[in-house]
Coordinates of C-alpha atoms in Angstrom, one line a residue:
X174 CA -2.3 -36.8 -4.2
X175 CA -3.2 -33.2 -2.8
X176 CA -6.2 -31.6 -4.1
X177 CA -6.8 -27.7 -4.2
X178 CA -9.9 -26.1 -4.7
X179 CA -8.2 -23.2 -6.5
X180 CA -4.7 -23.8 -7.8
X181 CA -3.1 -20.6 -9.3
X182 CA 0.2 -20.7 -11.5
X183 CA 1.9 -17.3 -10.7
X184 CA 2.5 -14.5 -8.7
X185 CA 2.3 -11.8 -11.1
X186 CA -0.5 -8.7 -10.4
X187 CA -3.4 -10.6 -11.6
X188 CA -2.8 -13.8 -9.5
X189 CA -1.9 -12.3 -6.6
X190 CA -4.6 -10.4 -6.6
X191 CA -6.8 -13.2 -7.0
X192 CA -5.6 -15.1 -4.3
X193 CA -7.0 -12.4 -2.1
X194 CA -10.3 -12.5 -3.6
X195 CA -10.6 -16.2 -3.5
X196 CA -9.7 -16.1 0.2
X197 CA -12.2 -13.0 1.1
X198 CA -14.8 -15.3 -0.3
X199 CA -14.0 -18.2 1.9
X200 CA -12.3 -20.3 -0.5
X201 CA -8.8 -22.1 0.0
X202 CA -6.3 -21.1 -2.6
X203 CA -2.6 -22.4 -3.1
X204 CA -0.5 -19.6 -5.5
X205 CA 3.0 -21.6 -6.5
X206 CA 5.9 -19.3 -7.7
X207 CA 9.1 -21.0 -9.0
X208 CA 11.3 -17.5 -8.0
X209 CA 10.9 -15.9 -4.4
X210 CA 12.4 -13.1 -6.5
X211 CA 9.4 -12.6 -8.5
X212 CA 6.7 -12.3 -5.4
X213 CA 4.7 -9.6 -6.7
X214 CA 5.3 -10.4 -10.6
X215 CA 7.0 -9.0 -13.4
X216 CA 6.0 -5.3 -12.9
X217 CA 7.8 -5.1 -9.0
X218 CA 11.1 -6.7 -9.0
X219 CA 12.2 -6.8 -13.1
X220 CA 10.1 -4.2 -15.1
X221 CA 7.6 -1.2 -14.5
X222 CA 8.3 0.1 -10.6
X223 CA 12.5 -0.6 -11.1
X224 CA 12.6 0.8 -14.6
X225 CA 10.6 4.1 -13.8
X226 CA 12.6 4.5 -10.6
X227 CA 16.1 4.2 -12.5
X228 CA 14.7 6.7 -14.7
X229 CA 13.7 9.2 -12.3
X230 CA 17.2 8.9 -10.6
X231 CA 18.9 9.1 -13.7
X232 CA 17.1 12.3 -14.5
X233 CA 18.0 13.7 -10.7
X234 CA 21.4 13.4 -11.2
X235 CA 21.8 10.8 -9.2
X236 CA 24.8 8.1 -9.5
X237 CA 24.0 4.7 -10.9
X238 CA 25.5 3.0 -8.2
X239 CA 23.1 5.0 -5.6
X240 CA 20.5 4.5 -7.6
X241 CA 20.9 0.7 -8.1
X242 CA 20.8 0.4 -4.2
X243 CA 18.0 2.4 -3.8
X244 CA 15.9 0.3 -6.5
X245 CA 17.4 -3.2 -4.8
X246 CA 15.9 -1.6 -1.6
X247 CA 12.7 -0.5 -3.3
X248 CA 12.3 -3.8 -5.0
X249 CA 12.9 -5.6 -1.8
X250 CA 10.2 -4.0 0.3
X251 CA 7.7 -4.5 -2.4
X252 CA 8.3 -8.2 -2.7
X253 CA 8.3 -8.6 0.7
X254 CA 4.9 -6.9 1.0
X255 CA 3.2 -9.1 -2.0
X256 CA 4.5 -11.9 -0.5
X257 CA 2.7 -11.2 2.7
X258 CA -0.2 -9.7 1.3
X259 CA -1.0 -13.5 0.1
X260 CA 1.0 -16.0 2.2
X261 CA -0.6 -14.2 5.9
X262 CA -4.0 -14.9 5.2
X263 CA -5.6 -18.5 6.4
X264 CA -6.6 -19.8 3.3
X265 CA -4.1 -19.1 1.4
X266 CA -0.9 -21.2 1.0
X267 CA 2.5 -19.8 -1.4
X268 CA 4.5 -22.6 -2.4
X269 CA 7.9 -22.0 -4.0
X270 CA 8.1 -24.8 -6.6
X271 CA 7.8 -25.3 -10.6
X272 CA 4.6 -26.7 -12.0
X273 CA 3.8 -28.7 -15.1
X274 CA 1.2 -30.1 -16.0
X275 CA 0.6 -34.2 -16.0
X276 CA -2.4 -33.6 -17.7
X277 CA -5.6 -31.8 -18.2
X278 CA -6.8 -32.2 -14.4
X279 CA -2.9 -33.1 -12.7
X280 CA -0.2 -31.0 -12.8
X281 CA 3.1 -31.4 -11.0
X282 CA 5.3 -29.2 -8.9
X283 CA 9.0 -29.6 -8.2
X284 CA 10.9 -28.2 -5.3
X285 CA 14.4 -28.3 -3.1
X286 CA 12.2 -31.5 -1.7
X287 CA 11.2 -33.3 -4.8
X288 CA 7.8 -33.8 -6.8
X289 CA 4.2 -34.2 -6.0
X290 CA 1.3 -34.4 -8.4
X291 CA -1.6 -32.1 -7.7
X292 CA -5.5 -32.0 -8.6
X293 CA -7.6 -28.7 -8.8
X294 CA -11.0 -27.7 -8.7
X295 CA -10.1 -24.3 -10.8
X296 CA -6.8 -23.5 -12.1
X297 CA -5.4 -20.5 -13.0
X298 CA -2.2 -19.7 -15.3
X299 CA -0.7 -16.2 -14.5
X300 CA 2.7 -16.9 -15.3
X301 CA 3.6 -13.8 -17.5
X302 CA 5.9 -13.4 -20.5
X303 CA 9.9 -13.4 -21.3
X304 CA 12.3 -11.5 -23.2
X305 CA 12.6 -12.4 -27.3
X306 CA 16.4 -13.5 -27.6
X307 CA 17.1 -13.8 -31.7
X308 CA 19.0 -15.9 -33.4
X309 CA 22.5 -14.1 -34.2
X310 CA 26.1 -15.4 -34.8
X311 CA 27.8 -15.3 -31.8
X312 CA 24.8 -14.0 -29.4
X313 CA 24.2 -15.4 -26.3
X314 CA 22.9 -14.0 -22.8
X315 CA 25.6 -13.6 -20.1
X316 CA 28.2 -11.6 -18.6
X317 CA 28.0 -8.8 -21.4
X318 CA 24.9 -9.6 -23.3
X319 CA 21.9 -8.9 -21.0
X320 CA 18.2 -9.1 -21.4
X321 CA 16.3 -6.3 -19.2
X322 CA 16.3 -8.6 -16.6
X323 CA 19.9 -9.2 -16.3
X324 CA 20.4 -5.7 -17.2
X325 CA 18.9 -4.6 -14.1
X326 CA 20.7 -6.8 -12.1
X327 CA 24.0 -5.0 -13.1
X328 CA 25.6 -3.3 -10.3
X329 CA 28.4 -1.7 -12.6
X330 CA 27.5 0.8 -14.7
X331 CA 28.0 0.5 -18.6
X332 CA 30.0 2.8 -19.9
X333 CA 29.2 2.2 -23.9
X334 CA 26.0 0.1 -24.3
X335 CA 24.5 -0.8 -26.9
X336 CA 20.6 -1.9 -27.3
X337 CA 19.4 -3.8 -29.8
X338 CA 16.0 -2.9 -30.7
X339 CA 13.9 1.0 -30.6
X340 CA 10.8 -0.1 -28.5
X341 CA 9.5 1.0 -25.5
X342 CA 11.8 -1.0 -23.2
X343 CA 14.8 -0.4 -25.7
X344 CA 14.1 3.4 -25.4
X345 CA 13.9 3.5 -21.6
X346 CA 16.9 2.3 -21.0
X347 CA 18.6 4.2 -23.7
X348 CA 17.4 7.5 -21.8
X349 CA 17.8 6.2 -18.4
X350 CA 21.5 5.3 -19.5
X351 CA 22.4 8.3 -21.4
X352 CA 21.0 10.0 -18.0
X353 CA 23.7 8.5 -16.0
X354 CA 26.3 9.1 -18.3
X355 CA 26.4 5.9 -20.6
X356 CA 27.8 6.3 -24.2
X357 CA 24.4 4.7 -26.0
X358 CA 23.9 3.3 -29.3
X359 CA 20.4 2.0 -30.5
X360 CA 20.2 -0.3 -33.3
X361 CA 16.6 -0.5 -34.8
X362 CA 15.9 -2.5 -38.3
X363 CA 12.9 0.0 -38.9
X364 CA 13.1 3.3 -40.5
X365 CA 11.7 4.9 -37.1
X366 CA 11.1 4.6 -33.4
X367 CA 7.9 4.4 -32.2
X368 CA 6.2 3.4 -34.9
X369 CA 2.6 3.5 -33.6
X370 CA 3.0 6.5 -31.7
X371 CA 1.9 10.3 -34.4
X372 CA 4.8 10.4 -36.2
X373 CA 6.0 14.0 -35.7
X374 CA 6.0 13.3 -31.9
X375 CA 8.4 10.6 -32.7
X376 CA 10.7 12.4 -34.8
X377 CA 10.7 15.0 -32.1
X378 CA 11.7 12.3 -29.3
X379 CA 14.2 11.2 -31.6
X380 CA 15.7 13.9 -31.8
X381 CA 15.6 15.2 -27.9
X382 CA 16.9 11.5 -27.3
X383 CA 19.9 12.4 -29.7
X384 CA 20.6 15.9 -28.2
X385 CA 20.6 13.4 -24.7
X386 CA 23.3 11.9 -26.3
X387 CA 21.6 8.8 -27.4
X388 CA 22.9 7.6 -31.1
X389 CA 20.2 5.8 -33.7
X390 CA 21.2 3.2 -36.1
X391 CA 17.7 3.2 -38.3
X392 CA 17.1 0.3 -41.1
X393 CA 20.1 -1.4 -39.0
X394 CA 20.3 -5.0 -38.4
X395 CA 22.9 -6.7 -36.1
X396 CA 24.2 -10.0 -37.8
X397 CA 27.2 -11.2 -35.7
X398 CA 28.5 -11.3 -32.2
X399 CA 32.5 -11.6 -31.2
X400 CA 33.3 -11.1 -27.4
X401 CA 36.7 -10.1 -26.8
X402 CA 38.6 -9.3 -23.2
X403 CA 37.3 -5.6 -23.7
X404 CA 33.8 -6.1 -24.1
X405 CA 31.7 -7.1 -27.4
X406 CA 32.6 -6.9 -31.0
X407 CA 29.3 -6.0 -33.1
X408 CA 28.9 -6.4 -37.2
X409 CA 25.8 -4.2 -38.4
X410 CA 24.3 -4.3 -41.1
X411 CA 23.4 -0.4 -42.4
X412 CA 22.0 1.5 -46.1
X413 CA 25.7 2.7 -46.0
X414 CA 27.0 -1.1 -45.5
X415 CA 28.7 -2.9 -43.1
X416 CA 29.5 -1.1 -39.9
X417 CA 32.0 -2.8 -36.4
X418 CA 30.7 -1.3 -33.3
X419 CA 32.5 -1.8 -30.0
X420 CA 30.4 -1.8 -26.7
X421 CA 31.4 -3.3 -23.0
X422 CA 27.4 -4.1 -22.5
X423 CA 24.6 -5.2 -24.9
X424 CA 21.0 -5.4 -24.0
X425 CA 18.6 -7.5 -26.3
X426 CA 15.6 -5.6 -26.0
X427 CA 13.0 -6.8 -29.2
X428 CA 10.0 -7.9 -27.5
X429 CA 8.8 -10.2 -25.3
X430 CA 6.9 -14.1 -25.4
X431 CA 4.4 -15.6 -23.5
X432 CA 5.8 -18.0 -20.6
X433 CA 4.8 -20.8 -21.4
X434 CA 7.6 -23.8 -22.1
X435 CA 8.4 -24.6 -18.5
X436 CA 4.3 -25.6 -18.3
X437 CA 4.6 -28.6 -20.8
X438 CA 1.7 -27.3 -22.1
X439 CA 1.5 -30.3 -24.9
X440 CA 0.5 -32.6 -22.3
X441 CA -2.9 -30.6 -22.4
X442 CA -5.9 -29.9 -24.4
X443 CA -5.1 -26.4 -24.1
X444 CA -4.9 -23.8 -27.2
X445 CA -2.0 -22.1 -27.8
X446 CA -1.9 -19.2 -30.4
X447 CA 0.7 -17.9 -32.7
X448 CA 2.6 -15.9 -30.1
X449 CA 3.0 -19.0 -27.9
X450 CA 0.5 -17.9 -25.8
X451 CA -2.5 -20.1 -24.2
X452 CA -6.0 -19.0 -26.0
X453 CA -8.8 -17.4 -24.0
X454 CA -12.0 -16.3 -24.3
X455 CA -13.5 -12.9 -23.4
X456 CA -13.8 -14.5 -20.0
X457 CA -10.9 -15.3 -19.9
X458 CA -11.8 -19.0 -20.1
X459 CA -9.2 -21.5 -21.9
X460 CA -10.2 -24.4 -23.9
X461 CA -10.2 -26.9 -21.0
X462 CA -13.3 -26.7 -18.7
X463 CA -12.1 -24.8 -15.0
X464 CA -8.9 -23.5 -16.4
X465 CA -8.0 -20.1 -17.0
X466 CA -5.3 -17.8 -18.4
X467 CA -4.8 -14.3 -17.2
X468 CA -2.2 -11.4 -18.1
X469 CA 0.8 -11.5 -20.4
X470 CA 0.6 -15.4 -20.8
X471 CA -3.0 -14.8 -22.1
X472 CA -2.1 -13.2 -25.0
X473 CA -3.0 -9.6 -23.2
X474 CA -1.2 -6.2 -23.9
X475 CA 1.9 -6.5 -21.7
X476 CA 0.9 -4.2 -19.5
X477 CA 0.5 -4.6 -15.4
X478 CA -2.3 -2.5 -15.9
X479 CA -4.3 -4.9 -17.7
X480 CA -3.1 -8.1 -16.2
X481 CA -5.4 -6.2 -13.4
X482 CA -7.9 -5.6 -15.4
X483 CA -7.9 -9.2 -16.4
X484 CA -8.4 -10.0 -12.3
X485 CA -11.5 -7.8 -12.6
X486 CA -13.0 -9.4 -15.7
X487 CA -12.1 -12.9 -13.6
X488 CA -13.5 -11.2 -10.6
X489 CA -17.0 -10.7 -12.0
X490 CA -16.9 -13.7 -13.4
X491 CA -16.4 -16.0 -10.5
X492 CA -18.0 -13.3 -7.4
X493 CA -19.8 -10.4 -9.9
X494 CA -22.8 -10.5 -12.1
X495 CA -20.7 -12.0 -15.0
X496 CA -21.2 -8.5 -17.2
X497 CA -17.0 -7.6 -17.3
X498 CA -15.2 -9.2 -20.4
X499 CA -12.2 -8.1 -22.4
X500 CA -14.7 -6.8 -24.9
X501 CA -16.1 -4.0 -22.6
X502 CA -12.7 -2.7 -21.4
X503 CA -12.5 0.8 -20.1
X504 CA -10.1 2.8 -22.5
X505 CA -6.7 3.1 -21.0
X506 CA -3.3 4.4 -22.0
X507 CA -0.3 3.2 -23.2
X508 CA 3.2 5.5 -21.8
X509 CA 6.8 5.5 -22.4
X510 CA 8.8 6.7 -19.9
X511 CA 11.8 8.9 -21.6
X512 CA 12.7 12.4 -21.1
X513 CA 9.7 13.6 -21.3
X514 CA 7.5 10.7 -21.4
X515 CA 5.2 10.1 -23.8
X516 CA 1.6 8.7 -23.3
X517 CA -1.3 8.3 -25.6
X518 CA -5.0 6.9 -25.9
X519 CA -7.4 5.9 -28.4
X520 CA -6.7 6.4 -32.1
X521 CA -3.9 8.2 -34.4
X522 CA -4.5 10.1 -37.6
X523 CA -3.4 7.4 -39.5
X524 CA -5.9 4.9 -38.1
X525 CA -8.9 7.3 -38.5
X526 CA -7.6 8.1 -42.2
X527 CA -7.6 4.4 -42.5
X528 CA -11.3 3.9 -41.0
X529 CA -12.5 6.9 -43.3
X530 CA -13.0 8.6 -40.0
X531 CA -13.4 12.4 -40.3
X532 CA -11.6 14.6 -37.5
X533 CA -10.2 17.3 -36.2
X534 CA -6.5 17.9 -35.2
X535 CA -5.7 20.1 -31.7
X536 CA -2.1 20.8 -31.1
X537 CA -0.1 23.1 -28.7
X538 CA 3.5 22.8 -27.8
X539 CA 4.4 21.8 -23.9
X540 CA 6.5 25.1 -23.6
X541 CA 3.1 26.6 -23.3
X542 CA 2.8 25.2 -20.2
X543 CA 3.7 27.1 -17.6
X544 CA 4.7 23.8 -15.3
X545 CA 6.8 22.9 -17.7
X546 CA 8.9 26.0 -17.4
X547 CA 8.9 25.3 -13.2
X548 CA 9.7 21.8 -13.9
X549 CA 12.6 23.1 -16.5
X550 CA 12.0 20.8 -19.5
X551 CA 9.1 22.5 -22.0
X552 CA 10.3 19.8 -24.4
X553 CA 7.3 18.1 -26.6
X554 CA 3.5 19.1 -27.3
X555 CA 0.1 18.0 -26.8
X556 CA -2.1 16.0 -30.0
X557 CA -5.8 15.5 -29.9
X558 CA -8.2 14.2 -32.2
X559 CA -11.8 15.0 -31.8
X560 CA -15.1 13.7 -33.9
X561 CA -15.9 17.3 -35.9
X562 CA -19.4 16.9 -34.8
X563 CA -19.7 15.3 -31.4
X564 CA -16.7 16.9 -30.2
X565 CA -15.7 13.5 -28.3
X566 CA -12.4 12.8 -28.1
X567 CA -11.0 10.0 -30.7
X568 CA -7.2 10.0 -29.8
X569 CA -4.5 11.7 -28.0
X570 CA -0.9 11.8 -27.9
X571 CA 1.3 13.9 -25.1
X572 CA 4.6 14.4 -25.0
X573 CA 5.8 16.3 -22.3
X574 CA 6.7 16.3 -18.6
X575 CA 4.1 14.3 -16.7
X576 CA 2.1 12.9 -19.7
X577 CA 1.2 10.1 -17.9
X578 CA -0.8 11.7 -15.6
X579 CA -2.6 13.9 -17.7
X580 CA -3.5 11.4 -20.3
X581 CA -5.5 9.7 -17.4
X582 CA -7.8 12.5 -17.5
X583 CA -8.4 12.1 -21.0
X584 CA -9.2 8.0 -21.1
X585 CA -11.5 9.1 -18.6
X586 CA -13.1 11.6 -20.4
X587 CA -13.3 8.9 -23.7
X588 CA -14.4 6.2 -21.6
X589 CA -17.5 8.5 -20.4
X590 CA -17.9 10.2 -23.8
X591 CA -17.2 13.9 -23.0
X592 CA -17.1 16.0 -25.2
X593 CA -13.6 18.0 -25.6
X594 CA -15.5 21.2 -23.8
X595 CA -15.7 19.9 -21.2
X596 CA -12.2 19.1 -20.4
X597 CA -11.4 23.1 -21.7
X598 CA -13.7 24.7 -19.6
X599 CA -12.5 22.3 -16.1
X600 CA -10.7 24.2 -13.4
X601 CA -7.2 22.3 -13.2
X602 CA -4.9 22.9 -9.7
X603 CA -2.2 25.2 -10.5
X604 CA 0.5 24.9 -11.7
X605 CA -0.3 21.6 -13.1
X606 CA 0.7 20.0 -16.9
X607 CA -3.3 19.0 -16.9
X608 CA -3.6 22.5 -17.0
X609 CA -2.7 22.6 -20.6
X610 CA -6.0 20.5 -21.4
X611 CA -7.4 24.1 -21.0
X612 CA -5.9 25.4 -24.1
X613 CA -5.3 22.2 -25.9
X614 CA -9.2 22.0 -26.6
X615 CA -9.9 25.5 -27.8
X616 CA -11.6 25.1 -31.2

């Protein structure tokens, strides 16, 4: 039986990452991914990076066929990269297997040439999350019914799709389709999109998105499934009654699960949560001594951004002075990437109301921008909510052309507690969108 100093269970963005710290500090490390399609994680070859760069192609006028090429290619050079990144250094050995574990201290990996049990020093579970399937009449994935993952592995475009489920994943590839010239239907059981997002910068989305050619089926509920030689047969459930939609693609897009089953994770002492996913402390500590859980498995906001963050807190902990935990997080943003994207930090009005917060409300529409008018799309506006008296900044919501990068400048500016000032009276390049953070906090 083989036995590993540091075993990691993974190649997502905090693991891989990892596996270059544990190496830097002279330690072996062995990183085991069951897909040499996934080197690099999630957010490389099946979310974030392809995602984003369908979108952007979609909104260039470029052909989805081109465009699918050009992500494979993109995709490919990134994996390729990760896998190097880790496998090229001399303490550090990928193995293309499954693991389970045997026990608390064993676990077992499976490949093309059979089984071998395996003993740790440290082990670390960085294995991600998966898409939600429901349980509907007649639903199943395959050739026509696609999670995102499937979905963008479709080579053929879809002429009529239909997405099942108004979240953030559900919304990008409503827009990215619509943007290549899809025929798309959302159906949402909720009486809005983006629920936790200021509610008039939703409606306005909504209705951009609908102007895009993107049609909303609100307080909908899909209840059966029929496939048929042309494509799918849909029974929804609307106020108005029962409605037959016809589509040639579906995408099930209504969240996403911990990964977790193919670990055998009863065989274990570990804690598992509601979600399905493996309890942790602030450090990121499970509840078996020298094992840890990091990312989306450990119950973090699906985000790449803070599976990385998780590396750091783990980081500290192993190499640092111990001070990073999940409770001392630096602020960071949460974006949607749809025509104009729509990013936003901190708090909304209806959580201050709620605290019994008192604020102030800063608006100004994105046409006021004049990068917006070079760019061509002054669609959206800018939301900020200040303390009255400290003039710190409790929340902000942008939606317009670039929001993501300009709401960078504002989690920066909470994280630091500046005061809205000081972010109005900053020279910005020009033209710029941040520029609008110039006018936005005048008061």
């Amino acid at each position: 039986m083989r036995h590993f100093k540091n075993i990691i269970i993974g190649f997502g963005k905090a693991g891989k990452t990892l596996a270059g710290s544990l190496t830097s500090h002279g330690e072996e490390v062995l990183l085991i991914e069951k897909d040499p399609m996934m080197y690099g994680g999630t957010c490389i070859n099946i979310a974030c990076l392809p995602t984003k760069n369908l979108v952007i192609n979609s909104q260039r006028g470029v052909k989805y066929e081109e465009a699918f090429e050009i992500k494979e290619a993109m995709t490919a050079k990134l994996r390729n990269k990760n896998y190097h990144k880790v496998a090229d250094q001399d303490l550090a050995t990928v193995l293309d297997a499954s693991a389970e574990f045997i026990d608390d201290k064993i676990i077992k990996v499976t490949d093309e040439s059979g089984t071998e049990e395996l003993t740790f020093d440290r082990l670390f579970i960085n294995t991600g999350a998966e898409s939600n399937v429901p349980n509907i009449d007649g639903l199943k994935i395959d050739d026509k019914i696609f999670t995102s993952t499937e979905m963008l592995a479709k080579k053929e475009l879809a002429k009529n799709l239909v997405i099942l489920g108004g979240g953030p994943i559900g919304l990008e590839f409503a827009s990215m389709y619509a943007g290549f010239g899809s025929k798309v239907t959302v159906i949402e059981p909720m009486p809005s999109i983006l629920g936790r997002f200021e509610p008039e910068i939703a409606q306005a989305a909504k209705a951009d998105m609908e102007a895009d050619g993107v049609t909303f089926m609100l307080k909908s509920s899909l209840t059966k499934v029929e496939e048929t030689e042309a494509g799918l047969n849909l029974t929804v459930k609307t106020e108005d009654g029962v409605k037959d939609l016809q589509a040639d693609a579906m995408l099930v897009s209504v969240g996403r699960h911990p990964a977790t089953a193919a670990l055998h994770l009863e065989k274990t002492s570990l804690e598992v949560g509601q979600r399905g996913e493996i309890v942790v402390n602030d450090k990121l500590e499970t509840s078996v001594p020298n094992i840890y859980a990091m990312g989306d498995v450990a119950g973090s906001l699906q985000f790449t951004y803070i599976s990385l963050d998780d590396w750091r807190i783990m980081d500290n902990q192993l190499f640092g002075d111990k001070t990073r935990t999940k409770k001392n997080r630096p602020v960071f943003a949460n974006s949607i990437f749809i025509k104009p994207a729509i990013s936003s930090a901190g708090l909304t009005e209806s959580e201050l109301k709620a605290q019994g917060k008192a604020y102030k409300v800063l608006t100004m529409p994105a046409a006021g921008v004049p990068k917006a008018q070079v760019i061509g799309n002054p669609r959206g506006s800018y939301k900020a909510l200040i303390d009255p008296e400290t003039h710190e900044i409790l929340g902000a919501t942008i939606y317009a052309e670039e929001a993501y990068e300009t709401i960078n400048v504002i989690t920066l500016a909470m994280q630091h507690h500046l005061k809205a000032e000081d972010l109005r009276d900053q020279i910005y390049a020009h033209p710029t969108m941040t520029e609008a953070l110039n006018d936005l906090f005048k008061f």
